[in-house]
Short mmCIF file of C-alpha atoms in Angstrom, two decimals:
data_model
loop_
_atom_site.label_atom_id
_atom_site.label_comp_id
_atom_site.label_asym_id
_atom_site.label_seq_id
_atom_site.Cartn_x
_atom_site.Cartn_y
_atom_site.Cartn_z
CA MET A 1 2.16 -62.73 -36.11
CA ARG A 2 -1.65 -62.99 -37.25
CA ALA A 3 -2.19 -65.49 -34.41
CA LEU A 4 -0.24 -63.76 -31.95
CA LEU A 5 -2.56 -60.51 -32.52
CA LEU A 6 -5.64 -62.74 -32.52
CA ALA A 7 -4.36 -64.47 -29.37
CA SER A 8 -3.53 -61.22 -27.43
CA ALA A 9 -6.76 -59.33 -28.61
CA ILE A 10 -8.97 -62.09 -27.06
CA ALA A 11 -7.09 -61.41 -23.89
CA PHE A 12 -9.13 -58.01 -23.60
CA PHE A 13 -12.21 -59.82 -24.01
CA ALA A 14 -11.40 -62.61 -21.24
CA PRO A 15 -13.53 -61.69 -18.74
CA ALA A 16 -16.39 -61.09 -20.49
CA ALA A 17 -15.44 -64.63 -22.54
CA SER A 18 -15.18 -66.57 -19.08
CA ALA A 19 -19.13 -66.22 -19.14
CA GLN A 20 -19.89 -66.10 -22.82
CA THR A 21 -19.02 -66.61 -26.63
CA VAL A 22 -17.67 -63.48 -28.45
CA PHE A 23 -18.31 -63.16 -32.08
CA LEU A 24 -16.10 -60.52 -33.79
CA ASP A 25 -17.81 -59.97 -37.16
CA ASP A 26 -15.52 -58.86 -40.16
CA ALA A 27 -12.16 -57.72 -38.31
CA THR A 28 -9.64 -56.52 -40.15
CA ILE A 29 -6.26 -57.88 -38.86
CA VAL A 30 -3.35 -55.59 -39.22
CA ASP A 31 0.41 -57.30 -38.87
CA ALA A 32 3.43 -55.21 -37.84
CA LYS A 33 4.44 -54.39 -41.62
CA GLY A 34 0.73 -53.03 -42.38
CA GLN A 35 -0.17 -56.07 -44.21
CA ARG A 36 -4.31 -56.80 -43.66
CA VAL A 37 -6.67 -59.50 -43.82
CA THR A 38 -10.46 -59.90 -42.81
CA SER A 39 -11.98 -62.50 -40.90
CA ASP A 40 -14.54 -63.40 -38.49
CA ILE A 41 -13.85 -64.97 -34.94
CA ILE A 42 -15.50 -67.04 -32.45
CA TRP A 43 -13.96 -67.70 -29.12
CA ALA A 44 -15.20 -68.73 -25.87
CA ASP A 45 -13.68 -68.75 -22.00
CA GLY A 46 -10.75 -66.80 -23.72
CA ALA A 47 -9.78 -69.24 -26.27
CA ILE A 48 -10.39 -69.09 -30.31
CA VAL A 49 -13.16 -71.66 -31.37
CA GLN A 50 -13.11 -70.81 -35.11
CA GLU A 51 -11.70 -68.11 -37.28
CA GLY A 52 -12.88 -67.69 -41.05
CA ALA A 53 -14.75 -65.87 -43.49
CA ASN A 54 -18.30 -65.80 -43.28
CA LEU A 55 -19.11 -67.34 -39.60
CA THR A 56 -22.14 -67.05 -38.13
CA ALA A 57 -22.45 -65.46 -34.50
CA PRO A 58 -23.36 -68.37 -32.13
CA GLN A 59 -26.72 -67.88 -30.23
CA GLY A 60 -26.41 -65.97 -27.26
CA ALA A 61 -22.70 -64.71 -28.23
CA GLU A 62 -21.86 -61.06 -27.79
CA THR A 63 -21.07 -59.37 -31.45
CA VAL A 64 -18.20 -56.72 -32.24
CA SER A 65 -18.70 -55.68 -35.53
CA GLY A 66 -16.08 -54.00 -37.82
CA ALA A 67 -13.25 -53.75 -35.27
CA TRP A 68 -9.70 -53.71 -36.49
CA VAL A 69 -6.96 -55.36 -34.44
CA THR A 70 -3.37 -53.96 -34.85
CA PRO A 71 0.08 -53.95 -32.91
CA GLY A 72 0.26 -50.77 -30.74
CA LEU A 73 1.86 -47.54 -32.12
CA PHE A 74 5.21 -46.85 -31.25
CA ALA A 75 5.72 -42.49 -30.94
CA PRO A 76 9.33 -41.97 -32.38
CA MET A 77 9.55 -38.71 -30.70
CA SER A 78 8.04 -37.21 -27.73
CA THR A 79 8.63 -35.74 -24.29
CA LEU A 80 6.24 -38.08 -22.25
CA GLY A 81 6.51 -38.38 -18.62
CA LEU A 82 8.88 -35.13 -18.36
CA THR A 83 6.34 -32.70 -17.67
CA ASP A 84 2.43 -32.45 -17.03
CA LEU A 85 2.32 -28.73 -18.45
CA GLY A 86 4.03 -27.34 -21.59
CA SER A 87 4.89 -24.14 -19.42
CA ALA A 88 8.07 -23.86 -17.78
CA GLY A 89 8.35 -24.32 -13.83
CA ARG A 90 9.47 -26.66 -11.18
CA GLY A 91 7.27 -29.55 -12.73
CA ASN A 92 8.83 -29.21 -16.10
CA ASP A 93 11.92 -31.84 -16.58
CA ILE A 94 12.12 -31.23 -20.44
CA SER A 95 15.22 -29.13 -19.96
CA ALA A 96 17.46 -27.46 -17.32
CA GLU A 97 18.43 -24.16 -18.43
CA ASP A 98 20.99 -23.38 -15.50
CA ALA A 99 22.60 -26.95 -15.46
CA PRO A 100 26.54 -27.09 -16.27
CA THR A 101 25.52 -30.49 -17.82
CA SER A 102 24.33 -31.40 -20.95
CA VAL A 103 24.98 -34.50 -22.98
CA SER A 104 24.90 -36.54 -19.72
CA GLU A 105 21.60 -35.31 -18.69
CA ARG A 106 19.10 -38.63 -18.87
CA ALA A 107 15.78 -38.34 -19.63
CA ALA A 108 14.94 -41.73 -18.09
CA ASP A 109 16.14 -39.88 -14.69
CA SER A 110 13.02 -37.47 -14.87
CA PHE A 111 10.60 -39.83 -16.36
CA ASN A 112 7.29 -40.14 -14.64
CA PRO A 113 5.35 -42.97 -15.36
CA ARG A 114 2.49 -41.94 -13.48
CA SER A 115 1.92 -38.79 -15.52
CA PRO A 116 -1.55 -38.33 -16.56
CA TYR A 117 -0.40 -38.20 -20.24
CA ILE A 118 0.67 -41.77 -20.36
CA ALA A 119 -2.78 -43.16 -19.77
CA ASN A 120 -4.16 -40.30 -22.22
CA THR A 121 -1.62 -41.29 -25.03
CA ARG A 122 -2.09 -45.23 -24.28
CA GLY A 123 -5.94 -44.82 -24.66
CA ARG A 124 -5.04 -43.76 -28.54
CA GLY A 125 -3.39 -46.87 -29.16
CA VAL A 126 0.43 -45.54 -28.45
CA THR A 127 1.89 -48.72 -26.59
CA HIS A 128 5.59 -47.47 -26.78
CA ALA A 129 7.70 -44.12 -27.10
CA VAL A 130 10.71 -42.19 -27.62
CA VAL A 131 11.31 -39.71 -24.81
CA ALA A 132 13.88 -37.02 -25.25
CA PRO A 133 15.12 -33.99 -23.27
CA GLY A 134 15.16 -30.50 -24.78
CA THR A 135 17.97 -28.00 -25.34
CA SER A 136 19.09 -25.64 -22.80
CA SER A 137 21.25 -22.48 -22.63
CA GLY A 138 24.78 -22.66 -24.09
CA SER A 139 24.68 -26.03 -25.50
CA ILE A 140 23.10 -27.52 -28.53
CA PHE A 141 23.24 -30.73 -26.52
CA ALA A 142 19.67 -31.71 -24.93
CA GLY A 143 20.84 -34.99 -23.34
CA THR A 144 20.46 -38.57 -23.51
CA GLY A 145 16.91 -40.28 -24.47
CA ALA A 146 15.02 -43.14 -23.59
CA VAL A 147 12.45 -45.62 -25.03
CA ILE A 148 9.60 -46.54 -23.00
CA SER A 149 6.59 -48.73 -22.65
CA LEU A 150 3.23 -46.98 -21.74
CA THR A 151 1.94 -49.59 -19.22
CA GLY A 152 2.35 -46.71 -16.49
CA GLU A 153 4.60 -49.04 -14.20
CA PHE A 154 7.76 -47.83 -12.43
CA ASP A 155 9.70 -50.54 -14.49
CA SER A 156 8.21 -49.11 -17.92
CA VAL A 157 11.68 -47.40 -18.97
CA LEU A 158 12.88 -50.17 -21.55
CA ILE A 159 16.25 -48.48 -22.82
CA GLU A 160 17.60 -45.67 -20.48
CA ASP A 161 20.58 -44.60 -22.47
CA ALA A 162 18.81 -45.04 -26.37
CA PHE A 163 20.05 -42.10 -27.84
CA VAL A 164 22.09 -38.49 -27.66
CA PHE A 165 19.68 -35.56 -28.84
CA LEU A 166 21.12 -32.41 -29.98
CA SER A 167 19.58 -29.21 -32.25
CA LEU A 168 21.24 -27.68 -35.07
CA GLY A 169 19.59 -25.32 -37.61
CA GLU A 170 17.92 -22.10 -36.06
CA ALA A 171 17.18 -23.82 -32.62
CA GLY A 172 21.12 -25.02 -32.31
CA GLY A 173 22.51 -21.60 -33.66
CA ALA A 174 20.83 -19.70 -30.91
CA ARG A 175 22.09 -22.16 -28.31
CA ALA A 176 25.69 -22.15 -29.41
CA GLY A 177 25.73 -18.52 -29.37
CA GLY A 178 24.03 -17.23 -32.40
CA SER A 179 25.05 -18.91 -35.98
CA ARG A 180 24.87 -22.11 -37.39
CA ALA A 181 28.59 -22.04 -37.79
CA ALA A 182 28.81 -22.06 -34.17
CA ALA A 183 26.50 -24.88 -33.62
CA MET A 184 28.52 -26.77 -36.00
CA ALA A 185 31.81 -26.02 -34.48
CA GLN A 186 30.10 -27.11 -30.98
CA LEU A 187 29.56 -30.46 -32.45
CA ARG A 188 32.86 -31.01 -34.01
CA ALA A 189 34.54 -30.29 -31.10
CA ALA A 190 32.06 -32.43 -28.90
CA ILE A 191 33.03 -35.43 -31.15
CA SER A 192 36.51 -34.62 -30.79
CA ASP A 193 36.35 -34.57 -27.30
CA ALA A 194 34.80 -37.97 -27.11
CA GLU A 195 37.05 -39.63 -29.46
CA GLY A 196 40.08 -38.58 -27.66
CA PHE A 197 38.53 -39.05 -24.15
CA PHE A 198 41.09 -40.97 -22.31
CA ARG A 199 43.94 -39.02 -23.96
CA ARG A 200 42.23 -35.77 -23.17
CA TYR A 201 40.65 -35.95 -19.62
CA ASN A 202 43.23 -38.41 -18.29
CA ASP A 203 45.71 -35.77 -16.79
CA ALA A 204 43.35 -32.76 -17.19
CA PRO A 205 39.35 -33.16 -16.01
CA ASP A 206 38.66 -29.84 -18.17
CA GLY A 207 40.80 -31.10 -20.89
CA GLY A 208 37.80 -30.84 -23.55
CA ASP A 209 37.46 -28.30 -25.84
CA ALA A 210 33.74 -28.23 -25.98
CA LEU A 211 32.36 -30.79 -23.26
CA SER A 212 33.39 -31.68 -19.68
CA ARG A 213 34.72 -35.17 -18.44
CA GLN A 214 31.02 -36.09 -17.77
CA ASP A 215 29.46 -35.18 -20.78
CA ALA A 216 32.25 -36.29 -23.18
CA ASN A 217 31.96 -39.76 -21.49
CA ALA A 218 28.22 -39.75 -22.29
CA LEU A 219 28.84 -39.02 -25.85
CA ARG A 220 31.20 -41.66 -26.69
CA SER A 221 28.49 -43.97 -27.06
CA ALA A 222 26.85 -42.17 -30.02
CA VAL A 223 30.36 -41.05 -31.39
CA ASN A 224 31.31 -45.03 -31.47
CA GLY A 225 27.94 -45.49 -33.08
CA ASP A 226 26.68 -47.61 -30.27
CA ILE A 227 23.46 -45.39 -29.92
CA PRO A 228 21.89 -43.36 -32.49
CA MET A 229 22.95 -39.44 -32.63
CA MET A 230 19.54 -37.76 -33.06
CA ILE A 231 19.66 -34.24 -34.77
CA GLN A 232 16.73 -31.57 -34.77
CA ALA A 233 17.52 -30.07 -38.36
CA ASP A 234 14.80 -28.91 -41.02
CA ARG A 235 16.37 -26.69 -43.63
CA ALA A 236 17.87 -28.63 -46.60
CA SER A 237 21.06 -26.74 -46.26
CA ASP A 238 21.19 -28.26 -42.65
CA LEU A 239 20.56 -31.61 -44.02
CA VAL A 240 23.69 -31.36 -46.37
CA ALA A 241 25.78 -30.18 -43.50
CA ILE A 242 24.64 -33.33 -41.41
CA ILE A 243 25.26 -35.72 -44.47
CA ARG A 244 28.97 -33.88 -44.49
CA LEU A 245 28.89 -34.79 -41.15
CA LYS A 246 28.43 -38.61 -41.60
CA ASP A 247 30.97 -38.37 -44.10
CA GLU A 248 33.63 -37.02 -42.08
CA ASN A 249 32.49 -39.68 -38.95
CA PRO A 250 31.31 -42.70 -40.90
CA ASN A 251 30.52 -44.36 -37.25
CA LEU A 252 27.84 -42.18 -36.57
CA ASP A 253 24.40 -43.29 -36.63
CA ILE A 254 22.26 -40.33 -37.61
CA ILE A 255 18.45 -39.94 -37.05
CA VAL A 256 17.28 -36.66 -38.17
CA VAL A 257 14.39 -35.25 -36.56
CA GLY A 258 12.07 -32.56 -38.33
CA ALA A 259 13.51 -32.44 -41.96
CA THR A 260 10.91 -30.24 -43.13
CA GLU A 261 12.93 -29.41 -46.51
CA ALA A 262 14.54 -33.31 -46.79
CA TRP A 263 12.52 -33.75 -50.02
CA ASP A 264 15.14 -31.39 -51.64
CA VAL A 265 17.70 -33.71 -50.53
CA ALA A 266 15.98 -37.22 -50.32
CA ASP A 267 18.36 -39.31 -52.44
CA GLU A 268 21.48 -37.81 -50.50
CA LEU A 269 20.01 -38.59 -47.30
CA ALA A 270 19.41 -42.29 -48.68
CA ASP A 271 22.94 -42.49 -50.07
CA ALA A 272 24.37 -41.58 -46.80
CA ASP A 273 22.04 -44.38 -44.86
CA ILE A 274 20.52 -41.47 -42.52
CA ARG A 275 17.35 -42.08 -41.13
CA VAL A 276 14.63 -39.60 -40.73
CA ILE A 277 11.77 -38.64 -38.38
CA ILE A 278 9.02 -36.53 -40.24
CA ASP A 279 5.55 -35.16 -39.78
CA PRO A 280 3.61 -35.22 -42.96
CA LEU A 281 1.56 -32.08 -41.39
CA HIS A 282 4.35 -29.83 -41.76
CA ASN A 283 3.35 -28.18 -44.86
CA LEU A 284 3.72 -24.59 -43.95
CA PRO A 285 6.78 -22.20 -44.16
CA THR A 286 6.55 -21.32 -40.09
CA SER A 287 10.00 -20.34 -40.07
CA PHE A 288 12.86 -19.16 -42.43
CA GLU A 289 14.11 -22.70 -42.18
CA ALA A 290 11.05 -24.31 -43.46
CA VAL A 291 10.31 -21.94 -46.52
CA GLY A 292 10.45 -25.08 -48.69
CA ALA A 293 7.78 -27.01 -46.39
CA ARG A 294 5.35 -29.08 -48.75
CA ILE A 295 2.84 -31.41 -47.65
CA ASP A 296 4.21 -34.47 -49.89
CA ASN A 297 7.51 -34.26 -48.13
CA VAL A 298 7.23 -38.10 -47.14
CA LEU A 299 6.33 -39.37 -50.64
CA PHE A 300 9.98 -37.98 -51.70
CA LEU A 301 11.44 -39.84 -48.95
CA GLU A 302 9.37 -42.98 -49.73
CA GLU A 303 10.58 -42.93 -53.42
CA ALA A 304 14.24 -42.07 -52.66
CA GLY A 305 14.48 -45.26 -50.18
CA VAL A 306 15.04 -42.96 -47.11
CA ASP A 307 14.45 -45.07 -43.85
CA TYR A 308 11.76 -43.00 -42.18
CA ALA A 309 9.46 -42.81 -39.17
CA ILE A 310 6.36 -40.67 -38.88
CA ALA A 311 5.49 -38.36 -35.76
CA ASN A 312 3.41 -35.95 -34.66
CA LEU A 313 5.99 -33.19 -33.99
CA SER A 314 3.83 -30.36 -33.39
CA SER A 315 3.19 -32.01 -30.35
CA PHE A 316 6.79 -32.50 -29.36
CA ARG A 317 6.91 -29.70 -26.74
CA VAL A 318 3.36 -30.32 -25.45
CA VAL A 319 4.52 -33.94 -24.32
CA LYS A 320 1.33 -35.76 -25.57
CA PRO A 321 1.70 -37.57 -29.15
CA ALA A 322 -1.72 -38.91 -28.90
CA SER A 323 -2.58 -37.94 -32.71
CA LEU A 324 0.26 -40.04 -34.01
CA ALA A 325 -2.20 -42.30 -36.10
CA GLN A 326 -3.90 -39.21 -37.49
CA HIS A 327 -0.57 -37.99 -38.84
CA ALA A 328 0.04 -41.22 -40.35
CA GLY A 329 -3.41 -40.94 -41.99
CA ASN A 330 -2.69 -37.53 -43.62
CA ALA A 331 0.10 -39.28 -45.35
CA VAL A 332 -1.96 -41.58 -46.73
CA GLY A 333 -4.26 -38.90 -47.87
CA GLU A 334 -1.54 -37.45 -49.74
CA GLY A 335 -0.83 -40.93 -51.36
CA LEU A 336 1.40 -42.65 -49.09
CA ASP A 337 0.42 -46.56 -49.17
CA TRP A 338 -1.72 -47.42 -45.78
CA GLY A 339 0.62 -50.34 -44.83
CA THR A 340 3.70 -48.05 -45.32
CA ALA A 341 2.26 -45.43 -43.48
CA PHE A 342 0.98 -47.65 -40.41
CA ALA A 343 4.69 -49.48 -40.40
CA ALA A 344 5.99 -45.84 -40.17
CA ILE A 345 4.38 -45.38 -36.63
CA SER A 346 4.83 -49.00 -35.58
CA SER A 347 7.24 -51.55 -36.66
CA VAL A 348 9.83 -49.10 -38.03
CA PRO A 349 10.60 -46.94 -35.29
CA ALA A 350 10.56 -50.12 -32.84
CA SER A 351 13.25 -51.90 -35.19
CA TRP A 352 15.56 -48.70 -34.82
CA PHE A 353 15.76 -49.41 -31.07
CA GLY A 354 15.67 -53.12 -31.04
CA VAL A 355 12.22 -53.32 -29.26
CA GLU A 356 10.11 -56.45 -29.51
CA SER A 357 7.11 -56.58 -27.75
CA GLU A 358 3.77 -58.23 -28.14
CA THR A 359 1.15 -55.49 -28.11
CA VAL A 360 -2.21 -55.29 -29.34
CA VAL A 361 -4.76 -52.60 -29.92
CA VAL A 362 -8.49 -53.45 -30.97
CA TRP A 363 -10.17 -50.40 -32.79
CA ASP A 364 -13.65 -49.57 -33.39
CA GLY A 365 -12.56 -48.49 -37.17
CA ASP A 366 -9.51 -47.78 -39.25
CA PRO A 367 -6.78 -46.87 -36.82
CA LEU A 368 -5.59 -44.24 -39.43
CA ASN A 369 -9.18 -42.45 -39.36
CA ALA A 370 -9.30 -39.41 -37.04
CA THR A 371 -12.83 -40.54 -36.12
CA SER A 372 -11.58 -44.10 -34.90
CA ALA A 373 -10.68 -45.00 -31.50
CA PRO A 374 -9.04 -48.09 -29.56
CA ILE A 375 -11.36 -50.13 -27.34
CA ALA A 376 -8.52 -52.43 -25.79
CA VAL A 377 -4.96 -52.31 -25.52
CA THR A 378 -2.46 -55.04 -24.43
CA ILE A 379 0.98 -54.78 -23.57
CA ASP A 380 3.08 -58.06 -23.30
CA GLY A 381 -0.05 -59.92 -22.70
CA GLU A 382 -1.40 -57.78 -20.16
CA VAL A 383 -4.77 -55.82 -20.34
CA MET A 384 -4.36 -52.17 -20.22
CA SER A 385 -6.53 -49.90 -18.19
CA MET A 386 -8.64 -47.70 -20.64
CA ASP A 387 -9.22 -45.31 -17.80
CA SER A 388 -7.49 -41.86 -17.86
CA ARG A 389 -7.85 -38.25 -16.87
CA ILE A 390 -9.69 -37.75 -20.01
CA THR A 391 -12.34 -40.62 -19.44
CA ALA A 392 -12.87 -39.39 -15.82
CA LEU A 393 -13.49 -35.71 -16.57
CA ARG A 394 -15.73 -36.96 -19.39
CA ASP A 395 -17.68 -38.95 -17.04
CA ARG A 396 -17.74 -36.49 -14.40
CA TYR A 397 -19.19 -33.84 -16.33
CA ASN A 398 -21.49 -35.99 -18.65
CA PRO A 399 -24.88 -34.30 -18.76
CA LEU A 400 -26.18 -37.82 -18.63
CA ASN A 401 -24.50 -38.40 -15.20
CA THR A 402 -27.08 -39.21 -12.93
CA ASP A 403 -25.07 -38.55 -9.64
CA GLN A 404 -26.61 -35.51 -7.99
CA ARG A 405 -23.65 -34.39 -5.90
CA PRO A 406 -21.38 -31.32 -7.30
CA HIS A 407 -19.02 -32.22 -9.79
CA LYS A 408 -16.14 -31.86 -7.68
CA TYR A 409 -17.47 -35.03 -5.44
CA ARG A 410 -18.39 -37.08 -8.32
#
């Protein structure tokens, strides 16, 4: 892993290295599990010449001091590429309020790899992401989510049918008709529809209790445990209900999204082998289902042995998980081990979906520090452009820009 990171990082400097030697002074090299080593690196013509401690920069070499070299970050929850605005409208493909479908709606069919937020987010070190649809009127089911690479290319959807996403708790209750009981009844009926798919729908296309033939067929993979079932829920009692659901349906591979009060049932979640996507900054009672929010929630999950990933869920509806590293850094500030926090935004969520990719980000400082930024990103050996709408606007309106044309023509 260490050799791979070094070799991939050097690819970024290859254009410069072809003409001169480059010296990376006191670089901190991080592997996929968050383990770190410090080393100096000398290379020329795109190849490692020497790597070790206390090296001296060759005469005429370009020097980069204090850089960090890490794998790319993996955002375990986002709506990247589904809309360019947070508001509703024809350009918003997160959810379909008036559609008769639910589970069979695939985020991959709406995903736009050329969305400005793709380059913006990649510029913050995120190389892969989960893309989830949102729930719509009348159903707790949002649809089927995807896993993407942030190359910005049209072949960047890696897994089209990666998981089924649904909401319980307050949001699910509202979608199901007004109560948590209605949401759970809809979920149990939907599972029954999927389990008995061939029997129920062979002679009667409308034979399901909760789902159409199309949606029941789409749910079968999650009910069989072939793909995860992601469930948005926060209140401890909702998490207990999900644990009971897993007991009733052992094949379910459940990932809870949110879990604001997970600290209260952390041991039970671990015993049920339920994974969790958590935001360490969800520490305020912003709703009745988050009255028990606390900033050290993630520490309870770590102590109980829950398999968890860190997300910036405050950006879930804003479609840009660019502050992912900062949220992991806040968990470190509360006492979580640095390497554990880094793995929770890189190798852990990647392993959940079987994503194996050679990615490297070169940072100008500690990636979990909000003041640090990437200076290079590579995905599968390809050097990614660091240009984005953010950098274009920065350059256009920079007061030091010597271009005399009006801003709109620069």
